[in-house]
PDB file of C-alpha atoms in Angstrom:
ATOM      1  CA  UNK J   1    -253.823-116.983 -26.139  1.00  0.00           C
ATOM      2  CA  UNK J   2    -250.896-114.209 -25.773  1.00  0.00           C
ATOM      3  CA  UNK J   3    -250.026-113.391 -22.282  1.00  0.00           C
ATOM      4  CA  UNK J   4    -249.527-109.926 -21.074  1.00  0.00           C
ATOM      5  CA  UNK J   5    -251.348-107.314 -18.878  1.00  0.00           C
ATOM      6  CA  UNK J   6    -253.352-104.722 -20.376  1.00  0.00           C
ATOM      7  CA  UNK J   7    -252.563-101.439 -18.478  1.00  0.00           C
ATOM      8  CA  UNK J   8    -255.211 -98.826 -19.011  1.00  0.00           C
ATOM      9  CA  UNK J   9    -254.106 -96.231 -16.824  1.00  0.00           C
ATOM     10  CA  UNK J  10    -250.863 -95.761 -14.875  1.00  0.00           C
ATOM     11  CA  UNK J  11    -250.398 -92.054 -12.912  1.00  0.00           C
ATOM     12  CA  UNK J  12    -248.485 -90.804 -10.396  1.00  0.00           C
ATOM     13  CA  UNK J  13    -249.894 -87.419  -8.377  1.00  0.00           C
ATOM     14  CA  UNK J  14    -248.825 -85.569  -5.185  1.00  0.00           C
ATOM     15  CA  UNK J  15    -251.029 -86.307  -2.081  1.00  0.00           C
ATOM     16  CA  UNK J  16    -249.547 -83.940   0.546  1.00  0.00           C
ATOM     17  CA  UNK J  17    -245.723 -84.651   0.997  1.00  0.00           C
ATOM     18  CA  UNK J  18    -246.465 -88.090  -0.521  1.00  0.00           C
ATOM     19  CA  UNK J  19    -246.887 -89.153  -4.099  1.00  0.00           C
ATOM     20  CA  UNK J  20    -249.809 -91.755  -4.879  1.00  0.00           C
ATOM     21  CA  UNK J  21    -249.358 -93.908  -8.006  1.00  0.00           C
ATOM     22  CA  UNK J  22    -252.073 -95.753  -9.362  1.00  0.00           C
ATOM     23  CA  UNK J  23    -252.497 -98.351 -12.088  1.00  0.00           C
ATOM     24  CA  UNK J  24    -255.561-100.128 -13.496  1.00  0.00           C
ATOM     25  CA  UNK J  25    -255.430-103.181 -15.252  1.00  0.00           C
ATOM     26  CA  UNK J  26    -257.834-104.920 -17.693  1.00  0.00           C
ATOM     27  CA  UNK J  27    -255.978-108.218 -18.051  1.00  0.00           C
ATOM     28  CA  UNK J  28    -253.427-110.122 -15.873  1.00  0.00           C
ATOM     29  CA  UNK J  29    -252.998-113.175 -17.982  1.00  0.00           C
ATOM     30  CA  UNK J  30    -249.481-114.556 -17.456  1.00  0.00           C
ATOM     31  CA  UNK J  31    -248.538-111.666 -15.160  1.00  0.00           C
ATOM     32  CA  UNK J  32    -245.795-112.872 -12.342  1.00  0.00           C
ATOM     33  CA  UNK J  33    -245.482-109.509 -10.819  1.00  0.00           C
ATOM     34  CA  UNK J  34    -245.396-105.673 -11.155  1.00  0.00           C
ATOM     35  CA  UNK J  35    -242.076-103.603 -10.023  1.00  0.00           C
ATOM     36  CA  UNK J  36    -242.424-100.128  -9.491  1.00  0.00           C
ATOM     37  CA  UNK J  37    -239.737 -97.612  -9.644  1.00  0.00           C
ATOM     38  CA  UNK J  38    -238.812 -94.155  -8.795  1.00  0.00           C
ATOM     39  CA  UNK J  39    -235.986 -91.688 -10.116  1.00  0.00           C
ATOM     40  CA  UNK J  40    -235.404 -88.018  -9.147  1.00  0.00           C
ATOM     41  CA  UNK J  41    -234.153 -85.882 -12.176  1.00  0.00           C
ATOM     42  CA  UNK J  42    -230.554 -85.626 -10.241  1.00  0.00           C
ATOM     43  CA  UNK J  43    -230.274 -89.254  -9.844  1.00  0.00           C
ATOM     44  CA  UNK J  44    -228.863 -91.689 -12.332  1.00  0.00           C
ATOM     45  CA  UNK J  45    -230.753 -94.600 -12.146  1.00  0.00           C
ATOM     46  CA  UNK J  46    -234.035 -95.959 -11.016  1.00  0.00           C
ATOM     47  CA  UNK J  47    -234.646 -97.100  -7.597  1.00  0.00           C
ATOM     48  CA  UNK J  48    -236.900-100.102  -7.143  1.00  0.00           C
ATOM     49  CA  UNK J  49    -239.984 -99.374  -4.477  1.00  0.00           C
ATOM     50  CA  UNK J  50    -241.671-102.357  -4.480  1.00  0.00           C
ATOM     51  CA  UNK J  51    -242.794-105.376  -6.085  1.00  0.00           C
ATOM     52  CA  UNK J  52    -246.495-106.366  -6.009  1.00  0.00           C
ATOM     53  CA  UNK J  53    -248.040-109.937  -6.705  1.00  0.00           C
ATOM     54  CA  UNK J  54    -251.100-109.731  -8.866  1.00  0.00           C
ATOM     55  CA  UNK J  55    -254.202-110.280  -7.082  1.00  0.00           C
ATOM     56  CA  UNK J  56    -257.106-110.167  -9.375  1.00  0.00           C
ATOM     57  CA  UNK J  57    -258.246-106.692  -8.693  1.00  0.00           C
ATOM     58  CA  UNK J  58    -258.433-104.056 -11.409  1.00  0.00           C
ATOM     59  CA  UNK J  59    -257.087-101.221  -9.653  1.00  0.00           C
ATOM     60  CA  UNK J  60    -253.776-101.182  -7.597  1.00  0.00           C
ATOM     61  CA  UNK J  61    -252.238 -98.568  -6.025  1.00  0.00           C
ATOM     62  CA  UNK J  62    -248.785 -97.395  -3.896  1.00  0.00           C
ATOM     63  CA  UNK J  63    -248.275 -94.580  -1.724  1.00  0.00           C
ATOM     64  CA  UNK J  64    -244.672 -93.522  -2.001  1.00  0.00           C
ATOM     65  CA  UNK J  65    -243.968 -91.873   1.476  1.00  0.00           C
ATOM     66  CA  UNK J  66    -240.062 -91.269   1.014  1.00  0.00           C
ATOM     67  CA  UNK J  67    -240.055 -88.745  -1.547  1.00  0.00           C
ATOM     68  CA  UNK J  68    -238.951 -85.814   0.813  1.00  0.00           C
ATOM     69  CA  UNK J  69    -236.732 -88.170   2.881  1.00  0.00           C
ATOM     70  CA  UNK J  70    -234.281 -88.983  -0.026  1.00  0.00           C
ATOM     71  CA  UNK J  71    -230.592 -88.831   0.444  1.00  0.00           C
ATOM     72  CA  UNK J  72    -229.503 -86.908  -2.553  1.00  0.00           C
ATOM     73  CA  UNK J  73    -227.039 -84.716  -1.367  1.00  0.00           C
ATOM     74  CA  UNK J  74    -227.584 -85.511   2.056  1.00  0.00           C
ATOM     75  CA  UNK J  75    -230.115 -82.791   2.444  1.00  0.00           C
ATOM     76  CA  UNK J  76    -233.001 -84.922   2.820  1.00  0.00           C
ATOM     77  CA  UNK J  77    -234.591 -83.875  -0.368  1.00  0.00           C
ATOM     78  CA  UNK J  78    -234.519 -85.111  -3.879  1.00  0.00           C
ATOM     79  CA  UNK J  79    -234.521 -82.987  -7.188  1.00  0.00           C
ATOM     80  CA  UNK J  80    -237.693 -83.381  -9.020  1.00  0.00           C
ATOM     81  CA  UNK J  81    -239.086 -83.818 -11.457  1.00  0.00           C
ATOM     82  CA  UNK J  82    -239.761 -87.608 -10.638  1.00  0.00           C
ATOM     83  CA  UNK J  83    -240.182 -90.296 -12.941  1.00  0.00           C
ATOM     84  CA  UNK J  84    -242.063 -93.358 -12.015  1.00  0.00           C
ATOM     85  CA  UNK J  85    -241.788 -96.417 -13.853  1.00  0.00           C
ATOM     86  CA  UNK J  86    -244.241 -99.646 -13.857  1.00  0.00           C
ATOM     87  CA  UNK J  87    -242.572-103.230 -14.818  1.00  0.00           C
ATOM     88  CA  UNK J  88    -245.230-105.632 -15.706  1.00  0.00           C
ATOM     89  CA  UNK J  89    -243.228-109.012 -15.506  1.00  0.00           C
ATOM     90  CA  UNK J  90    -245.075-111.612 -17.334  1.00  0.00           C
ATOM     91  CA  UNK J  91    -243.997-115.378 -18.465  1.00  0.00           C
ATOM     92  CA  UNK J  92    -243.009-114.266 -21.812  1.00  0.00           C
ATOM     93  CA  UNK J  93    -242.132-110.561 -21.432  1.00  0.00           C
ATOM     94  CA  UNK J  94    -241.583-107.242 -19.687  1.00  0.00           C
ATOM     95  CA  UNK J  95    -243.503-104.423 -20.424  1.00  0.00           C
ATOM     96  CA  UNK J  96    -242.725-101.094 -18.935  1.00  0.00           C
ATOM     97  CA  UNK J  97    -245.011 -97.784 -18.531  1.00  0.00           C
ATOM     98  CA  UNK J  98    -243.593 -94.448 -17.132  1.00  0.00           C
ATOM     99  CA  UNK J  99    -245.262 -91.515 -15.545  1.00  0.00           C
ATOM    100  CA  UNK J 100    -243.610 -88.237 -14.778  1.00  0.00           C
ATOM    101  CA  UNK J 101    -244.534 -85.437 -12.137  1.00  0.00           C
ATOM    102  CA  UNK J 102    -243.977 -82.313 -13.781  1.00  0.00           C
ATOM    103  CA  UNK J 103    -243.143 -80.261 -10.674  1.00  0.00           C
ATOM    104  CA  UNK J 104    -242.472 -80.830  -6.929  1.00  0.00           C
ATOM    105  CA  UNK J 105    -244.760 -79.087  -4.343  1.00  0.00           C
ATOM    106  CA  UNK J 106    -243.530 -76.042  -2.860  1.00  0.00           C
ATOM    107  CA  UNK J 107    -242.154 -75.736   0.700  1.00  0.00           C
ATOM    108  CA  UNK J 108    -245.413 -74.382   1.806  1.00  0.00           C
ATOM    109  CA  UNK J 109    -247.455 -77.038   0.406  1.00  0.00           C
ATOM    110  CA  UNK J 110    -245.252 -79.519   1.898  1.00  0.00           C
ATOM    111  CA  UNK J 111    -245.169 -78.074   5.433  1.00  0.00           C
ATOM    112  CA  UNK J 112    -249.112 -77.485   5.213  1.00  0.00           C
ATOM    113  CA  UNK J 113    -249.392 -81.218   4.567  1.00  0.00           C
ATOM    114  CA  UNK J 114    -247.050 -81.943   7.433  1.00  0.00           C
ATOM    115  CA  UNK J 115    -249.213 -79.624   9.723  1.00  0.00           C
ATOM    116  CA  UNK J 116    -252.468 -81.399   8.686  1.00  0.00           C
ATOM    117  CA  UNK J 117    -251.166 -84.541   9.205  1.00  0.00           C
ATOM    118  CA  UNK J 118    -250.301 -83.843  12.772  1.00  0.00           C
ATOM    119  CA  UNK J 119    -254.358 -83.369  13.390  1.00  0.00           C
ATOM    120  CA  UNK J 120    -255.348 -86.606  11.892  1.00  0.00           C
TER     121      UNK J 120
END
């Protein structure tokens, strides 16, 4: 039997001022963990966001709440577009998947998300 995850979906999308990352798995045979990374357009390398152990579910999600709290340039904002990378570590090999968010939400969208969150 071949080991390795079968990833059927890996997607990043904006959720107000955060980014929702979702992946779906058809097979987790031999999976040790999932590692999620983010890289802004103006950053030289990927930064690890989290490591998640397989739990037998078919859909995983992660909410990246630090997109606009980055330290690039000390201004509190990072340059988009953002690329997310999911690395699936198995007992025999590593598989990587990437998803790029094309544009960053405008300042108006970001502030509207902040305003809405105050009334939750």
